[in-house]
């Protein structure tokens, strides 16, 4: 399957999963979650679903476990609506990219000199007035 078609399928799965998790999953342990992305393998056997779980670390763990339990239900619910030959198996993973970005931003704030911090939003600033 072409990369473009897989990315379209991944985006469609992301939208459907967001809707189905909010409207159909009744498990109270699925707290506030955001589906941030879906990566479909070339053979369509697997879809890695990246999720940002909100709350304390314990709540995040419970949310991820509940989503993994709900995966077969979500897969069949989405398969009924999408008309594709093979509905990929859903595997939920915690999306750590947002936390990594926040850590990098915090490090940059510590490393940048104070005057550079105030000039970040002003591309013309730099003290070079000619």
Short mmCIF file of N, CA and C in Angstrom, two decimals:
data_model
loop_
_atom_site.label_atom_id
_atom_site.label_comp_id
_atom_site.label_asym_id
_atom_site.label_seq_id
_atom_site.Cartn_x
_atom_site.Cartn_y
_atom_site.Cartn_z
N UNK A 1 0.85 -1.17 0.00
CA UNK A 1 0.00 0.00 0.00
C UNK A 1 0.90 1.24 0.00
N UNK A 2 0.51 2.23 -0.74
CA UNK A 2 1.33 3.44 -0.85
C UNK A 2 1.36 4.19 0.48
N UNK A 3 2.43 4.93 0.68
CA UNK A 3 2.60 5.70 1.91
C UNK A 3 1.49 6.73 2.06
N UNK A 4 1.10 7.36 0.95
CA UNK A 4 0.05 8.38 1.00
C UNK A 4 -1.28 7.75 1.44
N UNK A 5 -1.59 6.59 0.90
CA UNK A 5 -2.85 5.94 1.26
C UNK A 5 -2.83 5.49 2.73
N UNK A 6 -1.69 5.00 3.19
CA UNK A 6 -1.58 4.61 4.60
C UNK A 6 -1.74 5.81 5.53
N UNK A 7 -1.18 6.95 5.14
CA UNK A 7 -1.32 8.14 6.00
C UNK A 7 -2.76 8.62 6.01
N UNK A 8 -3.45 8.51 4.88
CA UNK A 8 -4.88 8.87 4.85
C UNK A 8 -5.69 7.94 5.74
N UNK A 9 -5.38 6.64 5.67
CA UNK A 9 -6.08 5.68 6.52
C UNK A 9 -5.78 5.96 7.99
N UNK A 10 -4.53 6.26 8.30
CA UNK A 10 -4.16 6.58 9.68
C UNK A 10 -4.91 7.79 10.20
N UNK A 11 -5.05 8.80 9.37
CA UNK A 11 -5.78 10.01 9.78
C UNK A 11 -7.26 9.71 9.97
N UNK A 12 -7.82 8.88 9.08
CA UNK A 12 -9.22 8.51 9.22
C UNK A 12 -9.43 7.69 10.50
N UNK A 13 -8.53 6.77 10.77
CA UNK A 13 -8.62 5.99 12.01
C UNK A 13 -8.49 6.89 13.23
N UNK A 14 -7.61 7.87 13.18
CA UNK A 14 -7.44 8.80 14.31
C UNK A 14 -8.74 9.53 14.61
N UNK A 15 -9.39 10.04 13.54
CA UNK A 15 -10.66 10.75 13.73
C UNK A 15 -11.73 9.82 14.30
N UNK A 16 -11.87 8.63 13.71
CA UNK A 16 -12.89 7.69 14.17
C UNK A 16 -12.63 7.24 15.61
N UNK A 17 -11.38 6.96 15.93
CA UNK A 17 -11.07 6.54 17.30
C UNK A 17 -11.38 7.64 18.30
N UNK A 18 -11.07 8.87 17.97
CA UNK A 18 -11.39 9.99 18.87
C UNK A 18 -12.88 10.04 19.16
N UNK A 19 -13.67 9.89 18.12
CA UNK A 19 -15.13 9.93 18.28
C UNK A 19 -15.63 8.73 19.08
N UNK A 20 -15.16 7.53 18.71
CA UNK A 20 -15.65 6.30 19.35
C UNK A 20 -15.23 6.24 20.82
N UNK A 21 -14.02 6.66 21.13
CA UNK A 21 -13.59 6.62 22.53
C UNK A 21 -14.47 7.53 23.37
N UNK A 22 -14.79 8.71 22.86
CA UNK A 22 -15.65 9.64 23.60
C UNK A 22 -17.09 9.16 23.71
N UNK A 23 -17.61 8.58 22.64
CA UNK A 23 -19.04 8.29 22.62
C UNK A 23 -19.41 6.85 22.96
N UNK A 24 -18.53 5.88 22.75
CA UNK A 24 -18.93 4.49 22.89
C UNK A 24 -18.24 3.73 24.01
N UNK A 25 -17.07 4.13 24.41
CA UNK A 25 -16.35 3.40 25.46
C UNK A 25 -16.92 3.84 26.81
N UNK A 26 -17.48 2.88 27.51
CA UNK A 26 -18.16 3.19 28.78
C UNK A 26 -17.30 2.90 30.01
N UNK A 27 -16.10 2.44 29.81
CA UNK A 27 -15.21 2.12 30.93
C UNK A 27 -14.84 3.42 31.65
N UNK A 28 -15.17 3.54 32.94
CA UNK A 28 -14.86 4.78 33.66
C UNK A 28 -13.36 5.01 33.84
N UNK A 29 -12.55 3.97 33.65
CA UNK A 29 -11.10 4.15 33.80
C UNK A 29 -10.47 4.83 32.60
N UNK A 30 -11.21 4.90 31.48
CA UNK A 30 -10.70 5.67 30.34
C UNK A 30 -10.98 7.12 30.67
N UNK A 31 -9.99 7.78 31.20
CA UNK A 31 -10.14 9.18 31.58
C UNK A 31 -10.07 10.08 30.37
N UNK A 32 -9.54 11.25 30.57
CA UNK A 32 -9.39 12.21 29.48
C UNK A 32 -8.19 11.80 28.63
N UNK A 33 -8.47 11.41 27.40
CA UNK A 33 -7.40 11.01 26.48
C UNK A 33 -7.57 11.74 25.16
N UNK A 34 -6.46 11.94 24.48
CA UNK A 34 -6.45 12.55 23.16
C UNK A 34 -5.68 11.64 22.23
N UNK A 35 -6.31 11.24 21.12
CA UNK A 35 -5.62 10.44 20.12
C UNK A 35 -4.79 11.40 19.28
N UNK A 36 -3.47 11.28 19.37
CA UNK A 36 -2.59 12.24 18.69
C UNK A 36 -2.12 11.76 17.33
N UNK A 37 -2.17 10.47 17.08
CA UNK A 37 -1.72 9.97 15.79
C UNK A 37 -1.93 8.48 15.66
N UNK A 38 -1.96 8.02 14.40
CA UNK A 38 -2.07 6.59 14.11
C UNK A 38 -1.10 6.27 13.00
N UNK A 39 -0.27 5.27 13.23
CA UNK A 39 0.71 4.82 12.24
C UNK A 39 0.31 3.42 11.79
N UNK A 40 -0.02 3.26 10.51
CA UNK A 40 -0.46 1.98 9.97
C UNK A 40 0.72 1.32 9.26
N UNK A 41 0.93 0.02 9.55
CA UNK A 41 2.02 -0.71 8.90
C UNK A 41 1.69 -0.92 7.42
N UNK A 42 2.70 -1.12 6.58
CA UNK A 42 2.46 -1.28 5.13
C UNK A 42 1.54 -2.45 4.78
N UNK A 43 1.56 -3.51 5.59
CA UNK A 43 0.71 -4.67 5.30
C UNK A 43 -0.70 -4.54 5.88
N UNK A 44 -1.00 -3.44 6.55
CA UNK A 44 -2.31 -3.14 7.16
C UNK A 44 -2.70 -4.09 8.29
N UNK A 45 -1.75 -4.82 8.84
CA UNK A 45 -2.09 -5.73 9.93
C UNK A 45 -2.10 -5.03 11.28
N UNK A 46 -1.45 -3.90 11.37
CA UNK A 46 -1.30 -3.26 12.67
C UNK A 46 -1.42 -1.74 12.54
N UNK A 47 -2.11 -1.15 13.50
CA UNK A 47 -2.18 0.31 13.60
C UNK A 47 -1.71 0.69 15.00
N UNK A 48 -0.62 1.44 15.05
CA UNK A 48 -0.12 1.94 16.34
C UNK A 48 -0.84 3.25 16.63
N UNK A 49 -1.62 3.24 17.69
CA UNK A 49 -2.42 4.40 18.06
C UNK A 49 -1.70 5.12 19.20
N UNK A 50 -1.31 6.37 18.94
CA UNK A 50 -0.61 7.16 19.94
C UNK A 50 -1.60 8.04 20.67
N UNK A 51 -1.57 7.95 22.00
CA UNK A 51 -2.57 8.60 22.84
C UNK A 51 -1.87 9.41 23.92
N UNK A 52 -2.38 10.62 24.14
CA UNK A 52 -1.94 11.42 25.28
C UNK A 52 -3.00 11.25 26.36
N UNK A 53 -2.60 10.63 27.47
CA UNK A 53 -3.51 10.43 28.59
C UNK A 53 -3.26 11.53 29.61
N UNK A 54 -4.32 12.15 30.06
CA UNK A 54 -4.21 13.27 31.00
C UNK A 54 -4.42 12.76 32.42
N UNK A 55 -3.93 13.51 33.38
CA UNK A 55 -4.10 13.15 34.78
C UNK A 55 -2.80 12.72 35.41
N UNK A 56 -2.92 12.15 36.61
CA UNK A 56 -1.73 11.69 37.35
C UNK A 56 -1.15 10.46 36.65
N UNK A 57 0.08 10.09 36.98
CA UNK A 57 0.66 8.88 36.36
C UNK A 57 -0.19 7.63 36.57
N UNK A 58 -0.82 7.50 37.73
CA UNK A 58 -1.68 6.34 37.99
C UNK A 58 -2.91 6.38 37.08
N UNK A 59 -3.51 7.56 36.94
CA UNK A 59 -4.67 7.70 36.06
C UNK A 59 -4.29 7.43 34.61
N UNK A 60 -3.12 7.87 34.21
CA UNK A 60 -2.65 7.61 32.85
C UNK A 60 -2.49 6.11 32.61
N UNK A 61 -1.91 5.41 33.57
CA UNK A 61 -1.73 3.96 33.44
C UNK A 61 -3.07 3.25 33.35
N UNK A 62 -4.03 3.66 34.18
CA UNK A 62 -5.36 3.04 34.14
C UNK A 62 -6.05 3.33 32.81
N UNK A 63 -5.89 4.56 32.30
CA UNK A 63 -6.49 4.91 31.01
C UNK A 63 -5.92 4.05 29.89
N UNK A 64 -4.60 3.88 29.88
CA UNK A 64 -3.96 3.09 28.83
C UNK A 64 -4.40 1.62 28.92
N UNK A 65 -4.48 1.08 30.13
CA UNK A 65 -4.93 -0.31 30.30
C UNK A 65 -6.37 -0.47 29.82
N UNK A 66 -7.22 0.49 30.14
CA UNK A 66 -8.62 0.42 29.72
C UNK A 66 -8.74 0.52 28.20
N UNK A 67 -7.93 1.36 27.57
CA UNK A 67 -7.95 1.45 26.11
C UNK A 67 -7.50 0.15 25.47
N UNK A 68 -6.50 -0.48 26.05
CA UNK A 68 -6.04 -1.77 25.51
C UNK A 68 -7.12 -2.83 25.64
N UNK A 69 -7.88 -2.80 26.73
CA UNK A 69 -9.00 -3.74 26.88
C UNK A 69 -10.10 -3.46 25.87
N UNK A 70 -10.30 -2.18 25.54
CA UNK A 70 -11.37 -1.79 24.62
C UNK A 70 -10.97 -1.92 23.15
N UNK A 71 -9.72 -2.24 22.86
CA UNK A 71 -9.23 -2.27 21.47
C UNK A 71 -10.05 -3.18 20.56
N UNK A 72 -10.39 -4.42 20.96
CA UNK A 72 -11.19 -5.26 20.05
C UNK A 72 -12.58 -4.66 19.76
N UNK A 73 -13.19 -4.10 20.78
CA UNK A 73 -14.49 -3.45 20.60
C UNK A 73 -14.39 -2.27 19.64
N UNK A 74 -13.38 -1.42 19.84
CA UNK A 74 -13.18 -0.26 18.96
C UNK A 74 -12.88 -0.70 17.54
N UNK A 75 -12.09 -1.74 17.40
CA UNK A 75 -11.74 -2.24 16.06
C UNK A 75 -12.99 -2.69 15.31
N UNK A 76 -13.85 -3.46 15.97
CA UNK A 76 -15.06 -3.93 15.28
C UNK A 76 -16.03 -2.79 15.00
N UNK A 77 -16.13 -1.82 15.92
CA UNK A 77 -17.04 -0.69 15.70
C UNK A 77 -16.59 0.15 14.51
N UNK A 78 -15.28 0.35 14.38
CA UNK A 78 -14.77 1.14 13.26
C UNK A 78 -14.84 0.34 11.96
N UNK A 79 -14.59 -0.97 12.03
CA UNK A 79 -14.65 -1.81 10.83
C UNK A 79 -16.03 -1.80 10.20
N UNK A 80 -17.07 -1.68 11.01
CA UNK A 80 -18.43 -1.62 10.47
C UNK A 80 -18.67 -0.36 9.65
N UNK A 81 -17.96 0.72 9.99
CA UNK A 81 -18.18 1.99 9.29
C UNK A 81 -17.25 2.20 8.11
N UNK A 82 -16.00 1.76 8.24
CA UNK A 82 -15.04 1.93 7.15
C UNK A 82 -15.15 0.74 6.22
N UNK A 83 -15.05 1.00 4.96
CA UNK A 83 -15.14 -0.08 3.99
C UNK A 83 -13.75 -0.36 3.44
N UNK A 84 -12.97 -1.10 4.23
CA UNK A 84 -11.64 -1.49 3.80
C UNK A 84 -11.54 -3.01 3.91
N UNK A 85 -10.66 -3.59 3.13
CA UNK A 85 -10.53 -5.05 3.12
C UNK A 85 -10.06 -5.59 4.45
N UNK A 86 -9.14 -4.91 5.06
CA UNK A 86 -8.54 -5.40 6.29
C UNK A 86 -8.50 -4.27 7.32
N UNK A 87 -9.16 -4.50 8.42
CA UNK A 87 -9.11 -3.54 9.52
C UNK A 87 -7.92 -3.89 10.40
N UNK A 88 -6.95 -3.00 10.54
CA UNK A 88 -5.75 -3.31 11.32
C UNK A 88 -6.06 -3.55 12.80
N UNK A 89 -5.23 -4.36 13.41
CA UNK A 89 -5.30 -4.55 14.86
C UNK A 89 -4.84 -3.24 15.50
N UNK A 90 -5.53 -2.82 16.55
CA UNK A 90 -5.22 -1.55 17.21
C UNK A 90 -4.33 -1.81 18.42
N UNK A 91 -3.19 -1.14 18.45
CA UNK A 91 -2.30 -1.21 19.61
C UNK A 91 -2.09 0.20 20.13
N UNK A 92 -2.45 0.40 21.39
CA UNK A 92 -2.37 1.73 21.98
C UNK A 92 -1.02 1.95 22.65
N UNK A 93 -0.44 3.12 22.38
CA UNK A 93 0.85 3.51 22.95
C UNK A 93 0.71 4.92 23.50
N UNK A 94 1.38 5.16 24.61
CA UNK A 94 1.39 6.50 25.19
C UNK A 94 2.28 7.40 24.35
N UNK A 95 1.75 8.54 23.94
CA UNK A 95 2.52 9.50 23.14
C UNK A 95 3.36 10.35 24.08
N UNK A 96 4.65 10.14 24.02
CA UNK A 96 5.56 10.86 24.90
C UNK A 96 6.21 12.06 24.22
N UNK A 97 5.84 12.33 22.98
CA UNK A 97 6.48 13.42 22.23
C UNK A 97 6.15 14.79 22.83
N UNK A 98 4.96 14.95 23.37
CA UNK A 98 4.57 16.24 23.95
C UNK A 98 5.40 16.51 25.20
N UNK A 99 5.55 15.49 26.05
CA UNK A 99 6.38 15.66 27.25
C UNK A 99 7.83 15.92 26.87
N UNK A 100 8.32 15.24 25.85
CA UNK A 100 9.71 15.45 25.41
C UNK A 100 9.89 16.88 24.92
N UNK A 101 8.92 17.39 24.18
CA UNK A 101 8.98 18.78 23.71
C UNK A 101 8.99 19.77 24.86
N UNK A 102 8.19 19.48 25.88
CA UNK A 102 8.15 20.36 27.05
C UNK A 102 9.48 20.33 27.80
N UNK A 103 10.10 19.15 27.90
CA UNK A 103 11.41 19.06 28.56
C UNK A 103 12.46 19.85 27.78
N UNK A 104 12.44 19.72 26.46
CA UNK A 104 13.40 20.46 25.62
C UNK A 104 13.20 21.96 25.79
N UNK A 105 11.94 22.39 25.80
CA UNK A 105 11.64 23.81 25.96
C UNK A 105 12.13 24.32 27.32
N UNK A 106 11.95 23.53 28.36
CA UNK A 106 12.43 23.93 29.70
C UNK A 106 13.95 24.05 29.72
N UNK A 107 14.62 23.12 29.06
CA UNK A 107 16.09 23.18 29.00
C UNK A 107 16.53 24.42 28.24
N UNK A 108 15.87 24.72 27.13
CA UNK A 108 16.22 25.91 26.35
C UNK A 108 16.01 27.18 27.16
N UNK A 109 14.94 27.22 27.96
CA UNK A 109 14.69 28.39 28.79
C UNK A 109 15.81 28.59 29.80
N UNK A 110 16.34 27.49 30.32
CA UNK A 110 17.44 27.59 31.29
C UNK A 110 18.74 28.03 30.61
N UNK A 111 18.97 27.59 29.39
CA UNK A 111 20.23 27.83 28.71
C UNK A 111 20.29 29.21 28.06
N UNK A 112 19.17 29.69 27.53
CA UNK A 112 19.17 30.97 26.84
C UNK A 112 19.43 32.11 27.81
N UNK A 113 20.21 33.09 27.40
CA UNK A 113 20.41 34.26 28.27
C UNK A 113 19.11 35.04 28.40
N UNK A 114 18.94 35.79 29.49
CA UNK A 114 17.69 36.52 29.72
C UNK A 114 17.29 37.45 28.58
N UNK A 115 18.24 38.15 27.96
CA UNK A 115 17.88 39.06 26.88
C UNK A 115 17.44 38.30 25.64
N UNK A 116 17.94 37.10 25.41
CA UNK A 116 17.52 36.30 24.25
C UNK A 116 16.10 35.81 24.43
N UNK A 117 15.71 35.55 25.68
CA UNK A 117 14.35 35.11 25.95
C UNK A 117 13.35 36.18 25.55
N UNK A 118 13.64 37.44 25.86
CA UNK A 118 12.71 38.51 25.54
C UNK A 118 12.70 38.82 24.05
N UNK A 119 13.77 38.49 23.33
CA UNK A 119 13.86 38.78 21.90
C UNK A 119 13.30 37.65 21.04
N UNK A 120 12.93 36.52 21.62
CA UNK A 120 12.48 35.37 20.83
C UNK A 120 11.30 35.70 19.93
N UNK A 121 10.36 36.47 20.40
CA UNK A 121 9.18 36.78 19.62
C UNK A 121 9.36 37.93 18.67
N UNK A 122 10.50 38.61 18.70
CA UNK A 122 10.74 39.78 17.88
C UNK A 122 11.92 39.53 16.96
N UNK A 123 11.66 39.11 15.71
CA UNK A 123 12.76 38.75 14.82
C UNK A 123 13.68 39.92 14.49
N UNK A 124 13.23 41.15 14.57
CA UNK A 124 14.06 42.31 14.25
C UNK A 124 14.93 42.74 15.40
N UNK A 125 14.66 42.20 16.59
CA UNK A 125 15.44 42.60 17.76
C UNK A 125 16.79 41.91 17.73
N UNK A 126 17.73 42.53 18.27
CA UNK A 126 19.06 41.96 18.33
C UNK A 126 20.06 43.01 18.73
N UNK A 127 19.61 44.21 18.95
CA UNK A 127 20.47 45.27 19.39
C UNK A 127 21.30 45.87 18.28
N UNK A 128 21.09 45.46 17.06
CA UNK A 128 21.88 45.94 15.93
C UNK A 128 21.05 46.97 15.18
N UNK A 129 21.13 48.22 15.61
CA UNK A 129 20.32 49.27 14.98
C UNK A 129 21.19 50.07 14.04
N UNK A 130 20.97 49.92 12.74
CA UNK A 130 21.74 50.67 11.75
C UNK A 130 20.83 51.50 10.89
#
